[in-house]
PDB file of C-alpha atoms in Angstrom:
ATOM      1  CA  UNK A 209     107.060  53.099  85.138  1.00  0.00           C
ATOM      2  CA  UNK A 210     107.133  49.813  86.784  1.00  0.00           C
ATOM      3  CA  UNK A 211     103.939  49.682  89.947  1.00  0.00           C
ATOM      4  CA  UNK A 212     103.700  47.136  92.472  1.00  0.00           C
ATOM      5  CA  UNK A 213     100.368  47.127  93.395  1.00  0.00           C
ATOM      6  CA  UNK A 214      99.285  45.028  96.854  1.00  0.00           C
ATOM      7  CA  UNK A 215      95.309  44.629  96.765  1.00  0.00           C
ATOM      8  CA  UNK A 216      93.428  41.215  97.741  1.00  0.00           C
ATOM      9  CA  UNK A 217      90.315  42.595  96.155  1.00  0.00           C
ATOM     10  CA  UNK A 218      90.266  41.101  92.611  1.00  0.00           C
ATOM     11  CA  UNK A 219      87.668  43.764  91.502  1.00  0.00           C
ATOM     12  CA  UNK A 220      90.004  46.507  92.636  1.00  0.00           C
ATOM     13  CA  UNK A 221      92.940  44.913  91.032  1.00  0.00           C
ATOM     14  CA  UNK A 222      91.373  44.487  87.296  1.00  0.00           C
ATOM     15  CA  UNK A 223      89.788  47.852  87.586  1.00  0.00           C
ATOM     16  CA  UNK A 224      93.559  49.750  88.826  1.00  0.00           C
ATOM     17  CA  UNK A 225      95.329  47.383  86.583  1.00  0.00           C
ATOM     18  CA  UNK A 226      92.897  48.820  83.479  1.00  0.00           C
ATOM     19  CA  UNK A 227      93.212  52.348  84.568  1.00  0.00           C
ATOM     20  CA  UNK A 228      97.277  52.371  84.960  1.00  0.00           C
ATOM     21  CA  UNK A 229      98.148  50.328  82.015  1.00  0.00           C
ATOM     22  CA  UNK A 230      96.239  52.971  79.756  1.00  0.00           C
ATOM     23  CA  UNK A 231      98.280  55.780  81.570  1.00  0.00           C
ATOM     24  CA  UNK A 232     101.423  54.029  80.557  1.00  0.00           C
ATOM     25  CA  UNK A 233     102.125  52.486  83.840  1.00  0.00           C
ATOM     26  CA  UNK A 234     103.228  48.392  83.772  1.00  0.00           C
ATOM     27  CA  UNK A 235     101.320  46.570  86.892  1.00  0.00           C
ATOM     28  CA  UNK A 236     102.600  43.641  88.754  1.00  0.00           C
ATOM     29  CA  UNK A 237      99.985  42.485  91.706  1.00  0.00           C
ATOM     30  CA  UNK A 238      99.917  40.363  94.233  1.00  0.00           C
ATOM     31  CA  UNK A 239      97.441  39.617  96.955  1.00  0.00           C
ATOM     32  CA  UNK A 240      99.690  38.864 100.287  1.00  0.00           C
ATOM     33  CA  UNK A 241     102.139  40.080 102.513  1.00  0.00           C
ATOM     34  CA  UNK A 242     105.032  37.343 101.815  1.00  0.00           C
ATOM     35  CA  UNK A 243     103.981  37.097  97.627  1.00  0.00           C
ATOM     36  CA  UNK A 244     104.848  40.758  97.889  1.00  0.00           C
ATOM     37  CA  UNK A 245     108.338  40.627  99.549  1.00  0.00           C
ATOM     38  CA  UNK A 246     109.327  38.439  97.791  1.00  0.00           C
ATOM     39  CA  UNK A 247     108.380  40.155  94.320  1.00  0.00           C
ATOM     40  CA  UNK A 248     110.421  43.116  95.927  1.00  0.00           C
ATOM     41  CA  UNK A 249     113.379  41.256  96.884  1.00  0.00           C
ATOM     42  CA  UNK A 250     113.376  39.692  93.144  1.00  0.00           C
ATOM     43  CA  UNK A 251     112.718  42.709  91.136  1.00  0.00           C
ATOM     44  CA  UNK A 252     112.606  46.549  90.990  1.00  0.00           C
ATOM     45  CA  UNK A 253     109.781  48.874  91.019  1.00  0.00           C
ATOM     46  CA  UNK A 254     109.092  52.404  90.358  1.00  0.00           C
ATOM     47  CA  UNK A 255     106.414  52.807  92.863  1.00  0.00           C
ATOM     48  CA  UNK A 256     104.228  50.828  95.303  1.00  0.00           C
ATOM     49  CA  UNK A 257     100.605  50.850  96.073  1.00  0.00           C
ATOM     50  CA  UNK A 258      99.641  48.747  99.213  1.00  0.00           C
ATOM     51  CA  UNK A 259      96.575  48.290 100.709  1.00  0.00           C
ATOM     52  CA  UNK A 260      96.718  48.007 104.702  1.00  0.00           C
ATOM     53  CA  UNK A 261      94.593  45.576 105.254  1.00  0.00           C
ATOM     54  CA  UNK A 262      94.905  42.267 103.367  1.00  0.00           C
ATOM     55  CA  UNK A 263      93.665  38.476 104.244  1.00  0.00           C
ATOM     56  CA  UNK A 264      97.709  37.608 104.592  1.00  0.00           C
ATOM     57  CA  UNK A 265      99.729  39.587 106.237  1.00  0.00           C
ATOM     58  CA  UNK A 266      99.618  43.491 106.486  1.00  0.00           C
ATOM     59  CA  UNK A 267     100.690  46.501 103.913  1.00  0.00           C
ATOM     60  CA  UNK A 268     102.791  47.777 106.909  1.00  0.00           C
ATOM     61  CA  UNK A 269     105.017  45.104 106.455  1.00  0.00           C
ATOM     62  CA  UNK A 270     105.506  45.341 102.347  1.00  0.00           C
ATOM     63  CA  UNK A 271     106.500  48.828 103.339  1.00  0.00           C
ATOM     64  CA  UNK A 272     109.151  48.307 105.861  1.00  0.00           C
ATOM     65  CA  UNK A 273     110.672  45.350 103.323  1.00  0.00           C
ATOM     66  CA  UNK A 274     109.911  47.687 100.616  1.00  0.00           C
ATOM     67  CA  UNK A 275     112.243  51.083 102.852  1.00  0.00           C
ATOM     68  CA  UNK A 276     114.906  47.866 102.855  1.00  0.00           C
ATOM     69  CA  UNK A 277     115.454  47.299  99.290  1.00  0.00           C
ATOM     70  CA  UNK A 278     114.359  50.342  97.740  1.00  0.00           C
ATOM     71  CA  UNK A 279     114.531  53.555 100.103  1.00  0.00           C
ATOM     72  CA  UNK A 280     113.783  56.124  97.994  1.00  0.00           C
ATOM     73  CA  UNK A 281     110.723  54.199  96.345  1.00  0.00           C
ATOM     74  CA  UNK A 282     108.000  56.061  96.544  1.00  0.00           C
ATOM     75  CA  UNK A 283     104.838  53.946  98.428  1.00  0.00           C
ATOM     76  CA  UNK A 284     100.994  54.893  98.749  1.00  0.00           C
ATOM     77  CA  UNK A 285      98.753  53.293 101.366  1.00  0.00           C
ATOM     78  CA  UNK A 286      95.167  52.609 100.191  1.00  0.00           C
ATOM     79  CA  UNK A 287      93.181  52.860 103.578  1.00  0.00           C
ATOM     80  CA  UNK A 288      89.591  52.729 104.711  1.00  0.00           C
ATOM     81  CA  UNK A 289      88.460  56.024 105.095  1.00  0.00           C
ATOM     82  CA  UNK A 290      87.389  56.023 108.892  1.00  0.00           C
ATOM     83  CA  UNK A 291      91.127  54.419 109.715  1.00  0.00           C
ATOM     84  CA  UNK A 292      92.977  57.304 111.162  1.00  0.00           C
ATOM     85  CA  UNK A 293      95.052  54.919 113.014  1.00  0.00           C
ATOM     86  CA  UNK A 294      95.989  53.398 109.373  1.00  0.00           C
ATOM     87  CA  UNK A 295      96.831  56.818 107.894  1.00  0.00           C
ATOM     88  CA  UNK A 296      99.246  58.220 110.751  1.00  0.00           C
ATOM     89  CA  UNK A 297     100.994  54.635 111.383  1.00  0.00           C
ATOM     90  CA  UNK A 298     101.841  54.742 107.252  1.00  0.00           C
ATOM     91  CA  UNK A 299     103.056  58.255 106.961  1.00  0.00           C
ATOM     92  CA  UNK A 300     104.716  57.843 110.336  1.00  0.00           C
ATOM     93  CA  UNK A 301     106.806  54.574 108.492  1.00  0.00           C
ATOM     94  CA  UNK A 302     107.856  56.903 105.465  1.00  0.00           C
ATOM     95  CA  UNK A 303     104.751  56.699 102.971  1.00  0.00           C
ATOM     96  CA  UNK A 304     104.662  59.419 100.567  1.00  0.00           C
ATOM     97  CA  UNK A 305     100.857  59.063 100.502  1.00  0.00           C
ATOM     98  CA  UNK A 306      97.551  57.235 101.699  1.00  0.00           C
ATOM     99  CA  UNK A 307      94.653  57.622  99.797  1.00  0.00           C
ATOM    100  CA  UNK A 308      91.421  56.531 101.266  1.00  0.00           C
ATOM    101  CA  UNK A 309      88.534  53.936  99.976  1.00  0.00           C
ATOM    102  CA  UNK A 310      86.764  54.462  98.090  1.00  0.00           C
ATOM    103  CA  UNK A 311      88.785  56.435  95.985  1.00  0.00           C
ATOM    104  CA  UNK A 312      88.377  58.240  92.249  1.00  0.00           C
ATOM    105  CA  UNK A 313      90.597  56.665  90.124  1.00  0.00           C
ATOM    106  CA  UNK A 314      92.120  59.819  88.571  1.00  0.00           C
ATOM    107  CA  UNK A 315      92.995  61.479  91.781  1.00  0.00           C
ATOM    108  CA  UNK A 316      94.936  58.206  92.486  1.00  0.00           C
ATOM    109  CA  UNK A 317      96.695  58.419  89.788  1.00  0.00           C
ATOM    110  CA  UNK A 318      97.479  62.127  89.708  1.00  0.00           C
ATOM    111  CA  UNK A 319      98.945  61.553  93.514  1.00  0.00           C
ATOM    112  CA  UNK A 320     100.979  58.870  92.366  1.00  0.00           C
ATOM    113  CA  UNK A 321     102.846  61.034  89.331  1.00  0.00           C
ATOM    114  CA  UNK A 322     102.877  63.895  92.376  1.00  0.00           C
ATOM    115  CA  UNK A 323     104.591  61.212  94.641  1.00  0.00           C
ATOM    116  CA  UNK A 324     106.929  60.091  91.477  1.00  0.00           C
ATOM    117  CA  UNK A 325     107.852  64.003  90.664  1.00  0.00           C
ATOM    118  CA  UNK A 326     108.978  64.331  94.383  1.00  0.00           C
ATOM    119  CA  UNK A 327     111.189  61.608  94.546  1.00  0.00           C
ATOM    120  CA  UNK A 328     112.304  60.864  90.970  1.00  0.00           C
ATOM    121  CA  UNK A 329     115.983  61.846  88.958  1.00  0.00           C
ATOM    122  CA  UNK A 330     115.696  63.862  85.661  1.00  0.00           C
ATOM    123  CA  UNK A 331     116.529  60.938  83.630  1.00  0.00           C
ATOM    124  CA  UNK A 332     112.757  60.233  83.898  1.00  0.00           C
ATOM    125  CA  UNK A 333     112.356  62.615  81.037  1.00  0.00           C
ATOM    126  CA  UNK A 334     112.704  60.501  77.561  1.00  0.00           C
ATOM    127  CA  UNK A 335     113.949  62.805  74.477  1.00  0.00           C
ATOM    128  CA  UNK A 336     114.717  61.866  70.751  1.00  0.00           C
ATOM    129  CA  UNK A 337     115.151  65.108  68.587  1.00  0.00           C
ATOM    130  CA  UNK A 338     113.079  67.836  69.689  1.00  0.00           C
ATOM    131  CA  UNK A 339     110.537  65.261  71.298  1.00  0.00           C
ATOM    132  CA  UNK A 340     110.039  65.059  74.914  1.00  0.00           C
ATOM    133  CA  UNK A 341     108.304  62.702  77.193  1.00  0.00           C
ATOM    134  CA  UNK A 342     108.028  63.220  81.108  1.00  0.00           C
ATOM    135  CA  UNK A 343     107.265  60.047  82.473  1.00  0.00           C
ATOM    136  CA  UNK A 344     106.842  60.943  86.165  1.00  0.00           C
ATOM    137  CA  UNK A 345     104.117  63.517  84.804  1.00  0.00           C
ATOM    138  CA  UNK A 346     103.026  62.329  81.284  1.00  0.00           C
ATOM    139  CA  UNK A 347     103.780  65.265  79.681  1.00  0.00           C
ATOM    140  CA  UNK A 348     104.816  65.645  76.134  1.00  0.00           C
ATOM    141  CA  UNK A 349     106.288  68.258  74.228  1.00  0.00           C
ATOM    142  CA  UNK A 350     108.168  69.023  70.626  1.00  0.00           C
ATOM    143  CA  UNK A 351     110.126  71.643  70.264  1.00  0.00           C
ATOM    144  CA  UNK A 352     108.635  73.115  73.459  1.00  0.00           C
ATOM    145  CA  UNK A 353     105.261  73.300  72.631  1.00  0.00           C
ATOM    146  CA  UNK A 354     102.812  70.740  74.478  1.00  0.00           C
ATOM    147  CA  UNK A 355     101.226  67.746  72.517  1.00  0.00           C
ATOM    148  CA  UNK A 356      98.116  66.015  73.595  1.00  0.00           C
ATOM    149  CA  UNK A 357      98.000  62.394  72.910  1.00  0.00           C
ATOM    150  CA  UNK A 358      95.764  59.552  73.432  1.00  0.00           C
ATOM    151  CA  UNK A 359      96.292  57.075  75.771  1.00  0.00           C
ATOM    152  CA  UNK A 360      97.336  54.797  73.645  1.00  0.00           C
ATOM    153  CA  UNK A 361      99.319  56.962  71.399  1.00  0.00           C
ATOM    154  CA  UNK A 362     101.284  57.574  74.961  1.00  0.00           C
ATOM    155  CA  UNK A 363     102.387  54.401  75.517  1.00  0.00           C
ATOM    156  CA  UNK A 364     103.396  53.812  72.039  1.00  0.00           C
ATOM    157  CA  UNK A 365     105.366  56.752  72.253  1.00  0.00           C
ATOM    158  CA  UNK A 366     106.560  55.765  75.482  1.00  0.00           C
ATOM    159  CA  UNK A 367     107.902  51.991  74.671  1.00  0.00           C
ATOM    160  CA  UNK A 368     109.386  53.836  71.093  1.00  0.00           C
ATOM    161  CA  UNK A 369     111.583  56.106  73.269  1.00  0.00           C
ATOM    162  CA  UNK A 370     112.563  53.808  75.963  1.00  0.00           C
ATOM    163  CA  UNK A 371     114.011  51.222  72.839  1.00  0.00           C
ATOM    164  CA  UNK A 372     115.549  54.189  71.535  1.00  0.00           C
ATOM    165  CA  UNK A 373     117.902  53.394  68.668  1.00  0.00           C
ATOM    166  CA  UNK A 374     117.095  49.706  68.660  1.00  0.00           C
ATOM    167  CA  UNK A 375     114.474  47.839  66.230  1.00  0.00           C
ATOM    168  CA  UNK A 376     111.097  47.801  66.968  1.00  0.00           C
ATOM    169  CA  UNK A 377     109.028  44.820  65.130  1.00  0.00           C
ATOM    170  CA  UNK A 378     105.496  45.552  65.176  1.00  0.00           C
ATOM    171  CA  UNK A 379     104.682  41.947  67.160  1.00  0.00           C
ATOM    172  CA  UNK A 380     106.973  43.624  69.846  1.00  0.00           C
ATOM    173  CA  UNK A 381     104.376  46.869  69.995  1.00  0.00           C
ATOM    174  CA  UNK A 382     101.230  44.086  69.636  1.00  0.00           C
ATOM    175  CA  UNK A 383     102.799  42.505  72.577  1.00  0.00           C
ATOM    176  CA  UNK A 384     103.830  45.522  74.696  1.00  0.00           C
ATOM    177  CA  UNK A 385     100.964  47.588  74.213  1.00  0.00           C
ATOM    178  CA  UNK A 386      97.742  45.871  73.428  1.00  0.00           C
ATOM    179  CA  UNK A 387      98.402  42.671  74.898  1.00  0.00           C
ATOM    180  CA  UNK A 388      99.089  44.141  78.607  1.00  0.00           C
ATOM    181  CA  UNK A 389      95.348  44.969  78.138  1.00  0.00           C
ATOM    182  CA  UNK A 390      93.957  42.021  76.481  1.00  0.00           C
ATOM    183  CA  UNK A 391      93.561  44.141  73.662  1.00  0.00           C
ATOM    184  CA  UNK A 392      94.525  42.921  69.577  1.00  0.00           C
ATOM    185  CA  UNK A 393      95.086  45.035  66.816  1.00  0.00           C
ATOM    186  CA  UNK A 394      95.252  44.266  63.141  1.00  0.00           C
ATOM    187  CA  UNK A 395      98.381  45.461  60.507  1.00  0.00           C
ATOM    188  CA  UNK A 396      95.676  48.033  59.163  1.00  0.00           C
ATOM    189  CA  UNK A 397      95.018  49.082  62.844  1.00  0.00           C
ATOM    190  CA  UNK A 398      98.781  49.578  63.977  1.00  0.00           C
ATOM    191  CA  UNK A 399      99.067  51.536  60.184  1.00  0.00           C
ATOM    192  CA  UNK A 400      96.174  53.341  61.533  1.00  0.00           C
ATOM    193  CA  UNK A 401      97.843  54.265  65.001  1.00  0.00           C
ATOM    194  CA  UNK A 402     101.625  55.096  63.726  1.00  0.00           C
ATOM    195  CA  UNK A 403     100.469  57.497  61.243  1.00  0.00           C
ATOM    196  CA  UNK A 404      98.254  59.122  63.604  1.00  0.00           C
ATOM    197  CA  UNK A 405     101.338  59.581  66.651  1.00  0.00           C
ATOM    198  CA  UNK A 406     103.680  60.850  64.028  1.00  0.00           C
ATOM    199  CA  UNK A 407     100.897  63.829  62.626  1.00  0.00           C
ATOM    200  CA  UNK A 408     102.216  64.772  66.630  1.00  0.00           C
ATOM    201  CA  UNK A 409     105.545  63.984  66.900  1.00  0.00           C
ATOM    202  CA  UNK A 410     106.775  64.874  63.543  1.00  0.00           C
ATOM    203  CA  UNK A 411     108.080  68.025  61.920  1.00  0.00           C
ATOM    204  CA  UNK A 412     107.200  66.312  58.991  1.00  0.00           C
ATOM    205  CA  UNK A 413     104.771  63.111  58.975  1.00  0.00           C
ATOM    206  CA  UNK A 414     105.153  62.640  55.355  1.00  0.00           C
ATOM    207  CA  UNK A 415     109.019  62.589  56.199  1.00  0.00           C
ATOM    208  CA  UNK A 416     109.394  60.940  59.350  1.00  0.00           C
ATOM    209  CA  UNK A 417     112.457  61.738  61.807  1.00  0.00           C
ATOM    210  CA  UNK A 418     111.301  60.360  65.452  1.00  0.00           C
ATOM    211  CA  UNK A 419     109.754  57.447  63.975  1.00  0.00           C
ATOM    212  CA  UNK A 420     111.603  55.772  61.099  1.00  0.00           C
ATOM    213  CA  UNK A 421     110.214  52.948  59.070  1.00  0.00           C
ATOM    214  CA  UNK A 422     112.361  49.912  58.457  1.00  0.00           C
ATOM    215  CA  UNK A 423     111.450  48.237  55.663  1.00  0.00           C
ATOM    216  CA  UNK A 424     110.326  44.894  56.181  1.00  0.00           C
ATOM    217  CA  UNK A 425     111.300  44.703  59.783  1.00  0.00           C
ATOM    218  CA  UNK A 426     109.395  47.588  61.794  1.00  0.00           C
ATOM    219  CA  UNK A 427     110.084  50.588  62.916  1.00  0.00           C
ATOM    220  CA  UNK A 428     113.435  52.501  64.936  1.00  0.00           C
ATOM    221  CA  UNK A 429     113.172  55.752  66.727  1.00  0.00           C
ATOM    222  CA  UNK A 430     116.735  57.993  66.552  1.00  0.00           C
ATOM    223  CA  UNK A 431     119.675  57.853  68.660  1.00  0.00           C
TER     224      UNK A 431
END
């Protein structure tokens, strides 16, 4: 899930960018009104968070260029709590949702998959075998039954499914997974991590399905 988040505050933007990247969200920011339409007119995103109030331009705009290339995008507006004005002027232009500063960090983000559930197609839900991964609400399941993973087990799960039946080398997971978040990990590490996703995924760790081992090249999850 691609967000576009619209925030001049640099301590809000490293703090949101943390939170969402380990909830399997990808975050593109920018700080004004014109660097954000034209990020929107270049590329597509799955949701937007704009704050109202920024030192160029206005989130009211970056919504009504955001309703012109992407109408049923999903948008929050992050507001200061006393602006009522703010709130009813964002809603009024088609927001799903404001949320109010300061905010907790985990309502924000439980809005947003509420705001992505309302407004997104089934084909949000990623399958391989009896494996299933919601991505609007982060749930995942095998053969019905709920299964609780990590953060981090999550988005390797999630960037496995959405290259199903393709190789995965492991400098592509190093690259989409730990270095979104500044993060390394070592062979032994990445060893570490795989073995521990597939004790949830598979039927059968010692005999993996979902996650296949190719020798000497990485890993491909089933068509």
């Amino acid at each position: 899930m691609r967000v576009l988040l619209v925030e001049d505050d640099g301590a809000i933007v490293r703090t949101l960018t943390d939170l969402l990247v380990g909830e399997g969200f990808s975050v593109t920011a920018e700080a004004t009104q014109p660097a954000a339409q034209q990020r929107l007119a270049a590329e597509r995103f799955d949701i937007a968070l704009l704050d109202v109030t920024l030192a160029e331009g206005n989130g009211f705009a970056v919504c009504a260029a955001a309703r012109e290339v992407a109408p049923d995008m999903p948008v929050i507006f992050l507001t200061a709590s006393d602006d009522e004005y703010s709130t009813v002027a964002g809603l009024d232009m088609g927001a799903a949702d404001y949320i109010a500063k300061p905010f907790r960090a985990r309502e924000l983000v439980s809005r947003m998959r509420g705001a992505l559930r309302r407004t997104s197609p089934a084909e949000n839900v990623l399958a391989v075998g009896d494996v299933r991964l919601d991505v609007t609400s982060g749930a995942v399941t095998r053969d019905g039954a709920e299964v609780f993973l990590s953060a981090l087990e999550y988005r390797l799960l999630l960037y496995f499914l959405q290259h199903k039946g393709k190789l995965v080398t492991r400098e592509m997971l190093r690259d989409a997974v730990w270095d979104s978040a500044g993060e390394y990990v070592s062979d032994n590490a990445l060893n570490v991590y795989i073995k521990r996703l597939r004790e949830k995924v598979e039927a059968d760790p010692s005999d993996p399905r979902v996650i296949v081992t190719v020798r000497g090249l990485g890993y491909k999850v089933g068509e």
